[in-house]
Tab-separated table of C-alpha atoms and ligand atoms in Angstrom:
chain	number	residue	atom	x	y	z
A	1	UNK	CA	32.679	-24.661	65.366
A	2	UNK	CA	30.428	-24.415	68.334
A	3	UNK	CA	29.974	-20.922	69.820
A	4	UNK	CA	30.771	-20.657	73.510
A	5	UNK	CA	27.855	-18.722	75.115
A	6	UNK	CA	28.881	-15.570	76.983
A	7	UNK	CA	28.006	-15.929	80.637
A	8	UNK	CA	28.952	-12.375	81.309
A	9	UNK	CA	26.307	-9.824	82.314
A	10	UNK	CA	26.081	-6.819	79.842
A	11	UNK	CA	27.394	-4.486	82.637
A	12	UNK	CA	30.688	-6.539	83.005
A	13	UNK	CA	31.117	-6.910	79.325
A	14	UNK	CA	31.123	-3.147	78.970
A	15	UNK	CA	33.644	-2.394	81.665
A	16	UNK	CA	37.143	-1.121	80.877
A	17	UNK	CA	39.185	-2.348	83.880
A	18	UNK	CA	42.209	-0.488	85.188
A	19	UNK	CA	45.546	-1.812	83.989
A	20	UNK	CA	48.284	-1.628	86.668
A	21	UNK	CA	51.891	-1.134	85.790
A	22	UNK	CA	53.775	-4.292	85.038
A	23	UNK	CA	55.585	-6.493	87.645
A	24	UNK	CA	58.010	-8.460	85.430
A	25	UNK	CA	60.441	-10.970	86.532
A	26	UNK	CA	63.656	-9.566	85.014
A	27	UNK	CA	67.025	-9.942	86.796
A	28	UNK	CA	68.568	-6.722	87.983
A	29	UNK	CA	65.621	-4.703	86.923
A	30	UNK	CA	65.528	-1.000	87.848
A	31	UNK	CA	61.839	-0.754	88.627
A	32	UNK	CA	60.719	2.809	88.409
A	33	UNK	CA	57.153	2.228	86.897
A	34	UNK	CA	54.692	1.770	89.822
A	35	UNK	CA	55.694	4.344	92.392
A	36	UNK	CA	56.712	1.724	94.913
A	37	UNK	CA	59.144	2.790	97.678
A	38	UNK	CA	62.687	1.508	96.874
A	39	UNK	CA	63.425	1.029	100.529
A	40	UNK	CA	62.122	-1.847	102.641
A	41	UNK	CA	59.467	-1.296	105.333
A	42	UNK	CA	60.372	-0.686	109.035
A	43	UNK	CA	62.115	-3.685	110.566
A	44	UNK	CA	59.521	-3.340	113.329
A	45	UNK	CA	56.760	-3.924	110.812
A	46	UNK	CA	58.431	-7.245	109.653
A	47	UNK	CA	58.913	-8.372	113.254
A	48	UNK	CA	55.191	-7.647	113.990
A	49	UNK	CA	54.095	-9.563	110.962
A	50	UNK	CA	56.222	-12.552	111.964
A	51	UNK	CA	54.881	-12.477	115.467
A	52	UNK	CA	51.285	-12.244	114.198
A	53	UNK	CA	51.925	-15.211	111.851
A	54	UNK	CA	52.950	-17.360	114.826
A	55	UNK	CA	49.833	-16.809	116.804
A	56	UNK	CA	46.121	-16.717	116.013
A	57	UNK	CA	45.969	-17.173	112.200
A	58	UNK	CA	43.163	-19.814	112.748
A	59	UNK	CA	41.007	-16.965	114.011
A	60	UNK	CA	39.348	-14.348	111.977
A	61	UNK	CA	40.840	-10.823	112.383
A	62	UNK	CA	39.023	-8.015	114.291
A	63	UNK	CA	36.337	-7.000	111.722
A	64	UNK	CA	36.534	-3.393	112.874
A	65	UNK	CA	40.448	-3.229	112.892
A	66	UNK	CA	40.027	-1.327	116.148
A	67	UNK	CA	43.814	-1.195	117.153
A	68	UNK	CA	44.832	-0.205	113.643
A	69	UNK	CA	42.181	2.555	113.535
A	70	UNK	CA	43.371	3.844	116.920
A	71	UNK	CA	47.006	3.931	115.631
A	72	UNK	CA	46.041	5.918	112.646
A	73	UNK	CA	43.868	8.193	114.744
A	74	UNK	CA	46.653	8.827	117.205
A	75	UNK	CA	49.127	9.583	114.449
A	76	UNK	CA	46.889	12.210	112.840
A	77	UNK	CA	45.170	13.713	115.969
A	78	UNK	CA	41.836	12.291	115.231
A	79	UNK	CA	39.192	10.005	116.951
A	80	UNK	CA	39.127	6.495	115.767
A	81	UNK	CA	35.411	7.043	114.819
A	82	UNK	CA	36.829	9.315	112.156
A	83	UNK	CA	38.998	6.566	110.551
A	84	UNK	CA	38.059	3.713	108.103
A	85	UNK	CA	40.662	1.168	107.041
A	86	UNK	CA	40.624	-1.012	103.946
A	87	UNK	CA	42.549	-3.556	101.880
A	88	UNK	CA	44.572	-0.767	100.028
A	89	UNK	CA	43.390	2.628	99.336
A	90	UNK	CA	42.059	1.325	96.020
A	91	UNK	CA	39.396	-0.498	98.000
A	92	UNK	CA	38.690	2.440	100.175
A	93	UNK	CA	38.251	4.689	97.156
A	94	UNK	CA	35.916	2.063	95.647
A	95	UNK	CA	33.742	2.072	98.733
A	96	UNK	CA	33.729	5.744	98.793
A	97	UNK	CA	32.521	6.040	95.175
A	98	UNK	CA	29.696	3.544	95.998
A	99	UNK	CA	28.836	5.282	99.172
A	100	UNK	CA	28.730	8.938	98.074
A	101	UNK	CA	28.689	9.666	94.398
A	102	UNK	CA	25.585	7.849	92.938
A	103	UNK	CA	23.709	11.107	92.613
A	104	UNK	CA	21.603	12.856	89.985
A	105	UNK	CA	24.443	15.136	89.053
A	106	UNK	CA	27.782	14.173	87.577
A	107	UNK	CA	30.940	13.532	89.618
A	108	UNK	CA	33.740	16.044	88.791
A	109	UNK	CA	37.274	14.780	88.338
A	110	UNK	CA	40.201	16.265	86.498
A	111	UNK	CA	40.876	14.985	82.946
A	112	UNK	CA	44.495	14.177	83.891
A	113	UNK	CA	44.458	12.132	87.078
A	114	UNK	CA	44.645	8.660	88.632
A	115	UNK	CA	42.842	6.591	85.925
A	116	UNK	CA	41.216	4.270	88.477
A	117	UNK	CA	38.648	6.935	89.326
A	118	UNK	CA	36.971	6.592	85.914
A	119	UNK	CA	36.985	2.751	86.392
A	120	UNK	CA	35.104	3.034	89.687
A	121	UNK	CA	32.634	5.432	88.204
A	122	UNK	CA	31.919	3.043	85.456
A	123	UNK	CA	31.679	0.053	87.794
A	124	UNK	CA	29.071	1.791	89.934
A	125	UNK	CA	27.308	3.522	87.069
A	126	UNK	CA	28.329	7.135	88.256
A	127	UNK	CA	28.315	9.788	85.516
A	128	UNK	CA	31.650	11.590	85.446
A	129	UNK	CA	32.398	15.107	84.153
A	130	UNK	CA	36.062	15.547	83.246
A	131	UNK	CA	37.420	18.831	84.203
A	132	UNK	CA	40.281	20.009	81.971
A	133	UNK	CA	43.698	20.690	83.615
A	134	UNK	CA	45.490	23.574	81.988
A	135	UNK	CA	48.336	23.418	79.576
A	136	UNK	CA	50.915	23.176	82.408
A	137	UNK	CA	48.748	20.114	83.608
A	138	UNK	CA	47.639	22.171	86.659
A	139	UNK	CA	44.145	21.681	88.070
A	140	UNK	CA	42.166	24.876	87.408
A	141	UNK	CA	40.691	24.805	90.880
A	142	UNK	CA	38.855	28.164	90.667
A	143	UNK	CA	36.982	26.986	87.535
A	144	UNK	CA	36.366	23.603	89.182
A	145	UNK	CA	34.919	25.341	92.309
A	146	UNK	CA	32.696	27.417	90.121
A	147	UNK	CA	31.455	24.311	88.214
A	148	UNK	CA	30.872	22.415	91.554
A	149	UNK	CA	28.716	25.365	92.831
A	150	UNK	CA	26.416	24.734	89.928
A	151	UNK	CA	25.581	21.268	91.226
A	152	UNK	CA	27.548	17.982	91.204
A	153	UNK	CA	27.687	14.522	92.867
A	154	UNK	CA	31.019	15.487	94.466
A	155	UNK	CA	34.629	16.076	93.582
A	156	UNK	CA	37.469	13.647	93.585
A	157	UNK	CA	41.101	14.981	93.264
A	158	UNK	CA	44.373	13.432	94.051
A	159	UNK	CA	46.673	15.816	95.982
A	160	UNK	CA	49.508	15.862	94.837
A	161	UNK	CA	47.871	14.882	91.610
A	162	UNK	CA	48.945	11.643	89.790
A	163	UNK	CA	50.572	11.213	87.451
A	164	UNK	CA	51.623	14.933	87.438
A	165	UNK	CA	53.048	15.191	91.023
A	166	UNK	CA	51.712	18.698	91.238
A	167	UNK	CA	50.123	19.621	94.609
A	168	UNK	CA	47.386	22.134	95.469
A	169	UNK	CA	47.738	24.293	98.582
A	170	UNK	CA	45.180	23.800	101.376
A	171	UNK	CA	43.581	27.205	100.691
A	172	UNK	CA	42.563	25.847	97.265
A	173	UNK	CA	41.178	22.702	98.696
A	174	UNK	CA	39.132	24.723	101.165
A	175	UNK	CA	37.594	26.743	98.308
A	176	UNK	CA	36.500	23.406	96.720
A	177	UNK	CA	34.938	22.209	99.985
A	178	UNK	CA	33.119	25.446	100.350
A	179	UNK	CA	31.859	25.288	96.805
A	180	UNK	CA	29.770	22.143	97.309
A	181	UNK	CA	28.875	21.818	101.087
A	182	UNK	CA	26.217	19.175	100.366
A	183	UNK	CA	28.498	16.799	98.552
A	184	UNK	CA	31.610	14.958	99.429
A	185	UNK	CA	34.971	16.127	98.330
A	186	UNK	CA	37.378	13.169	98.251
A	187	UNK	CA	41.089	14.105	98.418
A	188	UNK	CA	43.267	11.204	97.591
A	189	UNK	CA	46.630	11.834	99.423
A	190	UNK	CA	48.460	8.673	98.217
A	191	UNK	CA	51.651	10.790	97.854
A	192	UNK	CA	51.068	13.585	100.415
A	193	UNK	CA	54.089	12.561	102.634
A	194	UNK	CA	56.532	13.475	99.930
A	195	UNK	CA	55.928	17.201	100.259
A	196	UNK	CA	52.333	18.333	99.733
A	197	UNK	CA	50.038	19.784	102.537
A	198	UNK	CA	47.576	17.237	103.975
A	199	UNK	CA	43.942	18.164	104.281
A	200	UNK	CA	43.503	16.146	107.486
A	201	UNK	CA	43.508	19.249	109.691
A	202	UNK	CA	40.446	20.569	107.834
A	203	UNK	CA	38.259	17.532	108.807
A	204	UNK	CA	36.935	19.180	112.002
A	205	UNK	CA	35.546	22.088	110.123
A	206	UNK	CA	34.268	20.328	106.884
A	207	UNK	CA	31.545	17.694	107.240
A	208	UNK	CA	32.024	16.932	103.493
A	209	UNK	CA	35.808	16.218	103.437
A	210	UNK	CA	37.097	12.694	102.978
A	211	UNK	CA	40.844	12.298	102.968
A	212	UNK	CA	42.153	8.872	101.724
A	213	UNK	CA	45.856	7.775	102.385
A	214	UNK	CA	47.850	4.682	101.921
A	215	UNK	CA	50.821	2.801	103.443
A	216	UNK	CA	51.763	1.614	99.973
A	217	UNK	CA	54.080	4.497	99.051
A	218	UNK	CA	55.595	6.407	101.974
A	219	UNK	CA	55.496	3.442	104.414
A	220	UNK	CA	56.946	0.927	101.902
A	221	UNK	CA	54.073	-1.490	102.315
A	222	UNK	CA	52.573	-1.873	98.862
A	223	UNK	CA	52.650	-5.561	99.285
A	224	UNK	CA	50.611	-5.529	102.473
A	225	UNK	CA	47.570	-3.684	101.064
A	226	UNK	CA	46.591	-1.161	103.632
A	227	UNK	CA	44.741	2.154	102.976
A	228	UNK	CA	42.506	4.257	105.060
A	229	UNK	CA	40.046	7.231	104.917
A	230	UNK	CA	39.593	9.865	107.485
A	231	UNK	CA	36.568	12.173	107.802
A	232	UNK	CA	33.789	13.137	110.141
A	233	UNK	CA	32.031	9.998	111.781
A	234	UNK	CA	28.960	10.310	109.578
A	235	UNK	CA	31.178	9.701	106.369
A	236	UNK	CA	33.048	6.848	108.088
A	237	UNK	CA	29.632	5.139	109.096
A	238	UNK	CA	28.708	5.176	105.389
A	239	UNK	CA	31.981	3.381	104.388
A	240	UNK	CA	31.445	0.897	107.228
A	241	UNK	CA	27.949	0.148	105.822
A	242	UNK	CA	29.461	-0.583	102.370
A	243	UNK	CA	32.211	-2.625	103.862
A	244	UNK	CA	29.909	-4.632	105.973
A	245	UNK	CA	27.871	-5.456	102.946
A	246	UNK	CA	30.815	-6.652	100.898
A	247	UNK	CA	33.582	-8.222	103.103
A	248	UNK	CA	33.635	-8.127	106.942
A	249	UNK	CA	37.331	-8.829	107.194
A	250	UNK	CA	39.184	-6.877	104.513
A	251	UNK	CA	42.268	-6.488	106.772
A	252	UNK	CA	43.965	-9.837	107.802
A	253	UNK	CA	45.914	-10.286	110.962
A	254	UNK	CA	49.351	-9.804	109.372
A	255	UNK	CA	48.456	-6.684	107.675
A	256	UNK	CA	46.886	-5.144	110.842
A	257	UNK	CA	50.102	-6.005	112.930
A	258	UNK	CA	52.499	-4.765	110.252
A	259	UNK	CA	50.594	-1.485	109.649
A	260	UNK	CA	50.458	-0.617	113.293
A	261	UNK	CA	54.131	-1.193	113.732
A	262	UNK	CA	54.926	0.812	110.631
A	263	UNK	CA	52.880	3.762	111.814
A	264	UNK	CA	54.656	3.783	115.132
A	265	UNK	CA	58.214	3.817	113.536
A	266	UNK	CA	58.338	7.453	112.966
A	267	UNK	CA	62.068	7.530	112.594
A	268	UNK	CA	62.181	4.823	109.763
A	269	UNK	CA	59.442	6.792	107.989
A	270	UNK	CA	61.196	10.144	108.284
A	271	UNK	CA	64.600	8.876	107.125
A	272	UNK	CA	63.326	6.918	104.094
A	273	UNK	CA	61.060	9.827	103.086
A	274	UNK	CA	63.832	12.308	103.424
A	275	UNK	CA	66.043	10.153	101.266
A	276	UNK	CA	63.516	9.933	98.526
A	277	UNK	CA	62.888	13.719	98.555
A	278	UNK	CA	66.595	14.477	98.401
A	279	UNK	CA	67.154	11.934	95.570
A	280	UNK	CA	64.098	13.507	93.743
A	281	UNK	CA	65.701	16.980	93.908
A	282	UNK	CA	68.954	15.732	92.457
A	283	UNK	CA	67.280	13.657	89.787
A	284	UNK	CA	65.400	16.839	88.576
A	285	UNK	CA	68.571	18.538	87.788
A	286	UNK	CA	70.105	15.582	86.037
A	287	UNK	CA	67.049	15.115	83.763
A	288	UNK	CA	66.988	18.852	83.072
A	289	UNK	CA	70.719	18.615	82.095
A	290	UNK	CA	69.690	15.972	79.611
A	291	UNK	CA	67.087	18.221	78.109
A	292	UNK	CA	63.899	16.974	79.829
A	293	UNK	CA	61.111	19.258	80.886
A	294	UNK	CA	60.244	18.199	84.447
A	295	UNK	CA	56.858	19.077	86.103
A	296	UNK	CA	57.279	20.398	89.738
A	297	UNK	CA	56.795	17.262	91.925
A	298	UNK	CA	55.584	16.965	95.536
A	299	UNK	CA	55.434	13.179	95.159
A	300	UNK	CA	57.868	10.177	94.871
A	301	UNK	CA	57.872	10.371	91.055
A	302	UNK	CA	58.586	12.871	88.374
A	303	UNK	CA	56.576	13.518	85.188
A	304	UNK	CA	58.753	14.479	82.368
A	305	UNK	CA	58.961	14.987	78.642
A	306	UNK	CA	61.796	15.515	76.213
A	307	UNK	CA	61.070	17.928	73.351
A	308	UNK	CA	63.267	15.927	70.933
A	309	UNK	CA	62.136	12.334	71.726
A	310	UNK	CA	58.939	10.366	71.566
A	311	UNK	CA	57.949	9.131	75.067
A	312	UNK	CA	56.851	5.584	74.035
A	313	UNK	CA	60.196	5.115	72.126
A	314	UNK	CA	62.181	6.349	75.221
A	315	UNK	CA	60.301	3.999	77.492
A	316	UNK	CA	60.977	1.040	75.135
A	317	UNK	CA	64.599	1.933	74.857
A	318	UNK	CA	64.923	2.065	78.603
A	319	UNK	CA	63.118	-1.288	78.923
A	320	UNK	CA	65.721	-2.710	76.649
A	321	UNK	CA	68.300	-1.624	79.179
A	322	UNK	CA	66.284	-3.227	82.102
A	323	UNK	CA	64.945	0.138	83.313
A	324	UNK	CA	61.168	0.290	83.640
A	325	UNK	CA	59.350	3.692	83.632
A	326	UNK	CA	55.693	4.270	83.049
A	327	UNK	CA	54.215	5.578	79.868
A	328	UNK	CA	50.513	6.178	79.499
A	329	UNK	CA	48.966	6.009	76.072
A	330	UNK	CA	46.302	8.672	76.952
A	331	UNK	CA	45.195	11.963	75.530
A	332	UNK	CA	47.316	14.956	76.698
A	333	UNK	CA	49.928	12.963	78.372
A	334	UNK	CA	51.115	10.667	75.681
A	335	UNK	CA	54.452	12.373	75.469
A	336	UNK	CA	55.223	12.097	79.084
A	337	UNK	CA	57.018	9.511	81.212
A	338	UNK	CA	56.351	8.878	84.881
A	339	UNK	CA	59.524	8.029	86.644
A	340	UNK	CA	59.417	6.686	90.276
A	341	UNK	CA	62.168	7.975	92.494
A	342	UNK	CA	64.318	4.914	93.299
A	343	UNK	CA	67.460	4.622	95.453
A	344	UNK	CA	70.447	6.849	94.478
A	345	UNK	CA	71.950	3.890	92.615
A	346	UNK	CA	68.800	3.166	90.614
A	347	UNK	CA	68.601	6.815	89.604
A	348	UNK	CA	72.267	6.817	88.580
A	349	UNK	CA	71.525	3.785	86.406
A	350	UNK	CA	68.527	5.570	84.814
A	351	UNK	CA	70.431	8.743	84.059
A	352	UNK	CA	73.333	6.584	82.557
A	353	UNK	CA	70.823	4.679	80.461
A	354	UNK	CA	69.225	7.901	79.227
A	355	UNK	CA	72.578	9.530	78.442
A	356	UNK	CA	73.175	6.383	76.305
A	357	UNK	CA	69.879	6.647	74.508
A	358	UNK	CA	69.887	10.359	73.759
A	359	UNK	CA	72.216	11.582	71.063
A	360	UNK	CA	75.003	13.774	72.242
A	361	UNK	CA	73.487	16.838	73.770
B	1	PLP	C1	49.097	4.210	94.468
B	1	PLP	C2	47.830	4.964	94.427
B	1	PLP	C3	46.728	4.491	95.123
B	1	PLP	C4	46.526	3.107	95.650
B	1	PLP	O1	47.190	2.745	96.649
B	1	PLP	P1	46.919	1.282	97.343
B	1	PLP	O2	46.684	1.728	98.697
B	1	PLP	O3	48.241	0.649	97.005
B	1	PLP	O4	45.734	0.632	96.759
B	1	PLP	C5	45.603	5.381	95.221
B	1	PLP	N1	45.574	6.572	94.642
B	1	PLP	C6	46.660	7.012	93.992
B	1	PLP	C7	46.604	8.356	93.262
B	1	PLP	C8	47.815	6.237	93.816
B	1	PLP	O5	48.871	6.575	93.053
């Protein structure tokens, strides 16, 4: 047997890449595993994408995504110099890690949070210090601020946090910003529209604040890949430098047109968001009736556990009934399931399947 030589560099061989939730092709699947929006995007976004497809695809897009950044700036009361746009917020996050966190001290992140943060840190050789959430899976922000004041490369938190759904009020975010004024505090607001307080209004006062948002969840555009960061211009300039050293055209013409139209359709956004929040509140009660403990969620998902049932087994039983939820085989959260809020019908199917699986209660 001849041995195939490894062409991988040692760095690549040592990476532990992020594993996204599965996207299986199963008929009539109730897909509650990747926090996608169950509703389609604004019809105005689809029209804009079709129109963009019919003219100009032979040309490169605007490398600066000027019109899109203006639309984001207008929506949030910022200047377009305070907005950076990227191919999904995952790309924006990666650029931010590269731009800000390669420092002598460690980067601080909660031990229960979006697992991609540790992957970026590994990719860019950034030392991470995991800050323990408490037994209720809440970020101990006072302890985190005290730790940050002693010296760090920066702080990354998701607000509301993933996969817990628990939000931190703005006053607590401000305390973190004040604790390390010389380092960037990155607040990932992927789910903020479903009920948490955005830190965007703090940008004018905090030169170290970077807020990252996405159109994947609350704007129903996960398939379009559009994320953005907001912060003072000096932070945005750093992200532009990384982007222009990596890919000048991360946002294609279709994505740009669709994103602008989606941002302008406030009525569609508000209606679909309100439906999801209403459905969430109803589902909390139904799951509690079935004996689940449900963490307080300000997101489009619930993080739940059942004292009498193993989470991995529950996920497998649901899968056998064509209902997909997310289970993380990770320390501290292995007995939890993360359930995306679907349509009312999808949630009814979920509750029916659970009632079927759980012995009479
Ligand atoms: C979904 C999610 C993202 C990624 O969003 P994209 O814009 O689709 O890349 C980032 N952060 C958190 C916490 C998320 O849950």
